[in-house]
C-alpha cells in the first residue's frame, strides 16, 4: 500500500512539472506554430490546471468509493472540463508573412498585412496593493492595429517578436513606441526573458 502511495505521489509530481511542456509541444504539433513569426494561445496557461483537475477527477471516479450523487456530478464535470480544455487549447493568435490569424472553435479572422495601419508597443509594470498584499501586474504589448479601431496583441517570446518586428519594418508599417516602465528598463531580465539588445530595439529604450 505504501509503495502504491509513493508511486502515486511521484507520478503526480512528474505529471505536474512535465504537463506544461507536453501541452506546448502538442499545441505546436497540432497547429504548426513553428511556421509563424509569433504564435500565442489565449489563456493557454489555464489548460495545465484543467488537465490536472481532470486527472484528479478521473482518479476519484475510477479509484474512490463515491455516492451515486458524486458519480453523477463527476459524469457531468469531467466532460465539461474536457470541452473547456479543447476550447482554450484551440484558441490562438498567429502572424506570418501573409498576415494575422485569430482562430477559435467558433470563429476565424484573417487580416492581411495590407490592412494593418500601425503597430504600437509598451511594457508596463504595475504594483497594486490590496488588503496589505502587493500584486505585480505586467502589461506588455506588441499591438497590431487594423480596420476601424481594431487591434490584436501579438506579444510572444523575444526571438519571435524580433523576427516579426524586422518584417514589420521591412513592410514600412509605422511603429509607435509607448511607455516602458522604469523597472523594465533597469531590471529587464526580471520581467522579459531574452537578448537585452533585441528587447531594447523592440521597445525603443
CSV table of C-alpha atoms in Angstrom, one decimal:
chain,number,residue,atom,x,y,z
A,1,UNK,CA,0.0,0.0,0.0
A,2,UNK,CA,2.8,2.4,1.0
A,3,UNK,CA,4.6,1.6,-2.3
A,4,UNK,CA,1.4,2.5,-4.3
A,5,UNK,CA,1.0,5.8,-2.5
A,6,UNK,CA,4.7,6.6,-3.1
A,7,UNK,CA,4.4,5.8,-6.8
A,8,UNK,CA,1.2,7.9,-7.0
A,9,UNK,CA,2.9,10.9,-5.3
A,10,UNK,CA,6.0,10.7,-7.6
A,11,UNK,CA,3.8,10.3,-10.6
A,12,UNK,CA,1.8,13.3,-9.6
A,13,UNK,CA,4.9,15.4,-9.2
A,14,UNK,CA,6.3,14.3,-12.6
A,15,UNK,CA,2.9,15.0,-14.2
A,16,UNK,CA,2.8,18.5,-12.7
A,17,UNK,CA,6.2,19.6,-13.9
A,18,UNK,CA,6.0,18.0,-17.4
A,19,UNK,CA,2.5,18.8,-18.4
A,20,UNK,CA,3.2,22.4,-19.5
A,21,UNK,CA,6.0,21.2,-21.9
A,22,UNK,CA,3.7,18.5,-23.2
A,23,UNK,CA,0.9,20.9,-23.8
A,24,UNK,CA,3.2,23.4,-25.6
A,25,UNK,CA,4.7,20.6,-27.7
A,26,UNK,CA,1.2,19.2,-28.7
A,27,UNK,CA,0.0,22.7,-29.5
A,28,UNK,CA,3.0,23.2,-31.8
A,29,UNK,CA,2.4,19.9,-33.4
A,30,UNK,CA,-1.3,20.3,-34.0
A,31,UNK,CA,-1.3,23.9,-35.2
A,32,UNK,CA,2.2,24.1,-36.8
A,33,UNK,CA,3.2,27.1,-34.7
A,34,UNK,CA,6.8,26.9,-35.9
A,35,UNK,CA,5.6,28.2,-39.3
A,36,UNK,CA,4.7,31.6,-37.8
A,37,UNK,CA,6.6,34.7,-36.6
A,38,UNK,CA,4.6,34.7,-33.4
A,39,UNK,CA,2.1,32.2,-32.1
A,40,UNK,CA,0.2,32.8,-28.8
A,41,UNK,CA,-2.6,30.8,-27.3
A,42,UNK,CA,-5.2,32.8,-25.5
A,43,UNK,CA,-5.1,31.7,-21.8
A,44,UNK,CA,-3.2,28.6,-22.8
A,45,UNK,CA,-1.6,28.5,-19.3
A,46,UNK,CA,-5.1,27.6,-17.9
A,47,UNK,CA,-5.0,24.2,-19.8
A,48,UNK,CA,-2.3,23.0,-17.4
A,49,UNK,CA,-4.7,23.4,-14.4
A,50,UNK,CA,-7.7,22.0,-16.3
A,51,UNK,CA,-5.7,18.8,-17.1
A,52,UNK,CA,-4.6,18.5,-13.5
A,53,UNK,CA,-8.2,18.8,-12.4
A,54,UNK,CA,-9.3,16.3,-15.0
A,55,UNK,CA,-6.7,13.8,-13.8
A,56,UNK,CA,-7.8,14.2,-10.2
A,57,UNK,CA,-11.5,13.8,-11.1
A,58,UNK,CA,-10.7,10.7,-13.2
A,59,UNK,CA,-8.7,9.2,-10.4
A,60,UNK,CA,-11.5,9.7,-8.0
A,61,UNK,CA,-14.1,8.3,-10.4
A,62,UNK,CA,-12.0,5.2,-11.1
A,63,UNK,CA,-10.4,4.5,-7.7
A,64,UNK,CA,-12.6,6.1,-5.0
A,65,UNK,CA,-15.8,4.8,-3.4
A,66,UNK,CA,-18.3,7.6,-4.1
A,67,UNK,CA,-22.0,8.2,-3.6
A,68,UNK,CA,-24.5,8.0,-6.5
A,69,UNK,CA,-24.7,11.8,-6.5
A,70,UNK,CA,-21.0,12.1,-6.5
A,71,UNK,CA,-20.8,9.8,-9.5
A,72,UNK,CA,-23.4,11.8,-11.4
A,73,UNK,CA,-21.5,15.0,-10.6
A,74,UNK,CA,-18.3,13.6,-12.0
A,75,UNK,CA,-20.1,12.3,-15.1
A,76,UNK,CA,-21.1,16.0,-15.8
A,77,UNK,CA,-17.9,17.7,-14.5
A,78,UNK,CA,-15.4,15.6,-16.5
A,79,UNK,CA,-16.9,16.1,-20.0
A,80,UNK,CA,-17.4,19.9,-19.2
A,81,UNK,CA,-13.8,20.3,-18.2
A,82,UNK,CA,-12.7,18.3,-21.3
A,83,UNK,CA,-14.7,20.7,-23.5
A,84,UNK,CA,-13.3,23.7,-21.8
A,85,UNK,CA,-9.8,22.3,-22.4
A,86,UNK,CA,-10.5,21.8,-26.1
A,87,UNK,CA,-12.0,25.3,-26.4
A,88,UNK,CA,-9.0,27.1,-24.8
A,89,UNK,CA,-6.4,24.8,-26.5
A,90,UNK,CA,-7.7,25.7,-29.9
A,91,UNK,CA,-7.8,29.4,-29.4
A,92,UNK,CA,-4.8,31.3,-30.8
A,93,UNK,CA,-3.4,34.4,-32.5
A,94,UNK,CA,-0.6,34.0,-35.0
A,95,UNK,CA,1.4,36.1,-37.5
A,96,UNK,CA,3.3,35.1,-40.6
A,97,UNK,CA,4.3,36.6,-44.0
A,98,UNK,CA,0.7,36.5,-45.2
A,99,UNK,CA,-0.9,38.3,-42.3
A,100,UNK,CA,-2.6,37.8,-38.9
A,101,UNK,CA,-4.8,34.9,-38.0
A,102,UNK,CA,-7.1,34.8,-35.0
A,103,UNK,CA,-8.7,31.3,-34.5
A,104,UNK,CA,-11.1,29.7,-32.1
A,105,UNK,CA,-13.6,26.9,-32.4
A,106,UNK,CA,-16.4,29.4,-33.1
A,107,UNK,CA,-14.7,31.9,-35.3
A,108,UNK,CA,-11.7,32.6,-37.5
A,109,UNK,CA,-10.4,36.0,-38.6
A,110,UNK,CA,-7.6,36.7,-41.1
A,111,UNK,CA,-6.1,40.1,-41.6
A,112,UNK,CA,-3.6,40.7,-44.5
A,113,UNK,CA,-0.7,43.0,-43.8
A,114,UNK,CA,-2.1,45.5,-46.3
A,115,UNK,CA,-4.9,46.2,-43.8
A,116,UNK,CA,-2.5,46.8,-40.9
A,117,UNK,CA,-2.2,50.5,-40.4
A,118,UNK,CA,0.3,50.7,-37.5
A,119,UNK,CA,2.0,48.9,-34.6
A,120,UNK,CA,2.3,50.1,-31.0
A,121,UNK,CA,4.5,48.7,-28.2
A,122,UNK,CA,4.5,49.1,-24.4
A,123,UNK,CA,5.9,47.4,-21.4
A,124,UNK,CA,4.3,48.5,-18.1
A,125,UNK,CA,4.8,47.0,-14.7
A,126,UNK,CA,2.3,48.0,-12.0
A,127,UNK,CA,2.4,47.2,-8.3
A,128,UNK,CA,-1.1,47.2,-6.9
A,129,UNK,CA,-1.6,46.8,-3.1
A,130,UNK,CA,-4.9,45.5,-1.8
A,131,UNK,CA,-5.6,44.4,1.8
A,132,UNK,CA,-2.0,44.6,2.6
A,133,UNK,CA,-0.9,42.4,-0.3
A,134,UNK,CA,1.1,43.7,-3.2
A,135,UNK,CA,0.5,42.2,-6.6
A,136,UNK,CA,2.6,42.9,-9.7
A,137,UNK,CA,0.8,43.2,-12.9
A,138,UNK,CA,2.5,43.0,-16.3
A,139,UNK,CA,1.1,44.8,-19.3
A,140,UNK,CA,3.3,44.0,-22.4
A,141,UNK,CA,2.1,44.8,-25.9
A,142,UNK,CA,3.2,44.4,-29.5
A,143,UNK,CA,-0.2,45.6,-30.8
A,144,UNK,CA,-1.2,45.4,-34.4
A,145,UNK,CA,-3.8,48.0,-35.4
A,146,UNK,CA,-6.1,47.4,-38.4
A,147,UNK,CA,-9.6,48.3,-39.6
A,148,UNK,CA,-11.7,50.7,-37.6
A,149,UNK,CA,-10.4,50.7,-34.0
A,150,UNK,CA,-9.5,47.1,-34.1
A,151,UNK,CA,-6.2,45.6,-32.8
A,152,UNK,CA,-4.6,42.3,-31.7
A,153,UNK,CA,-1.7,41.9,-29.2
A,154,UNK,CA,1.0,39.6,-30.8
A,155,UNK,CA,3.3,39.6,-27.7
A,156,UNK,CA,5.4,36.5,-27.7
A,157,UNK,CA,8.9,35.4,-26.8
A,158,UNK,CA,11.6,38.0,-27.8
A,159,UNK,CA,13.1,35.9,-30.6
A,160,UNK,CA,9.7,35.5,-32.3
A,161,UNK,CA,8.9,39.2,-31.7
A,162,UNK,CA,12.2,40.3,-33.1
A,163,UNK,CA,11.5,38.3,-36.4
A,164,UNK,CA,8.1,39.9,-36.6
A,165,UNK,CA,9.4,43.4,-35.8
A,166,UNK,CA,12.0,43.1,-38.6
A,167,UNK,CA,9.3,42.1,-41.0
A,168,UNK,CA,7.1,45.0,-40.0
A,169,UNK,CA,9.9,47.4,-40.5
A,170,UNK,CA,10.6,45.9,-44.0
A,171,UNK,CA,6.9,46.4,-44.8
A,172,UNK,CA,7.1,50.1,-43.9
A,173,UNK,CA,4.4,49.8,-41.2
A,174,UNK,CA,4.6,52.7,-38.7
A,175,UNK,CA,5.6,51.7,-35.2
A,176,UNK,CA,4.7,53.9,-32.2
A,177,UNK,CA,6.7,53.1,-29.1
A,178,UNK,CA,4.7,53.9,-26.0
A,179,UNK,CA,5.5,53.7,-22.3
A,180,UNK,CA,8.2,51.5,-20.9
A,181,UNK,CA,8.3,51.3,-17.1
A,182,UNK,CA,11.4,52.2,-15.2
A,183,UNK,CA,11.5,48.8,-13.7
A,184,UNK,CA,11.6,47.2,-17.1
A,185,UNK,CA,14.5,49.5,-18.2
A,186,UNK,CA,16.6,49.0,-15.1
A,187,UNK,CA,15.8,45.3,-14.4
A,188,UNK,CA,14.9,44.0,-17.8
A,189,UNK,CA,15.9,40.3,-17.1
A,190,UNK,CA,13.4,40.1,-14.2
A,191,UNK,CA,10.4,40.8,-16.5
A,192,UNK,CA,11.4,39.8,-20.0
A,193,UNK,CA,13.5,36.8,-21.0
A,194,UNK,CA,15.8,37.1,-24.0
A,195,UNK,CA,18.6,39.1,-25.6
A,196,UNK,CA,18.6,42.6,-24.0
A,197,UNK,CA,19.7,44.3,-27.2
A,198,UNK,CA,16.7,42.8,-29.0
A,199,UNK,CA,14.4,43.9,-26.2
A,200,UNK,CA,15.7,47.4,-26.3
A,201,UNK,CA,15.3,47.6,-30.1
A,202,UNK,CA,11.8,46.2,-29.8
A,203,UNK,CA,10.6,48.7,-27.2
A,204,UNK,CA,13.0,51.5,-28.2
A,205,UNK,CA,14.6,52.4,-24.8
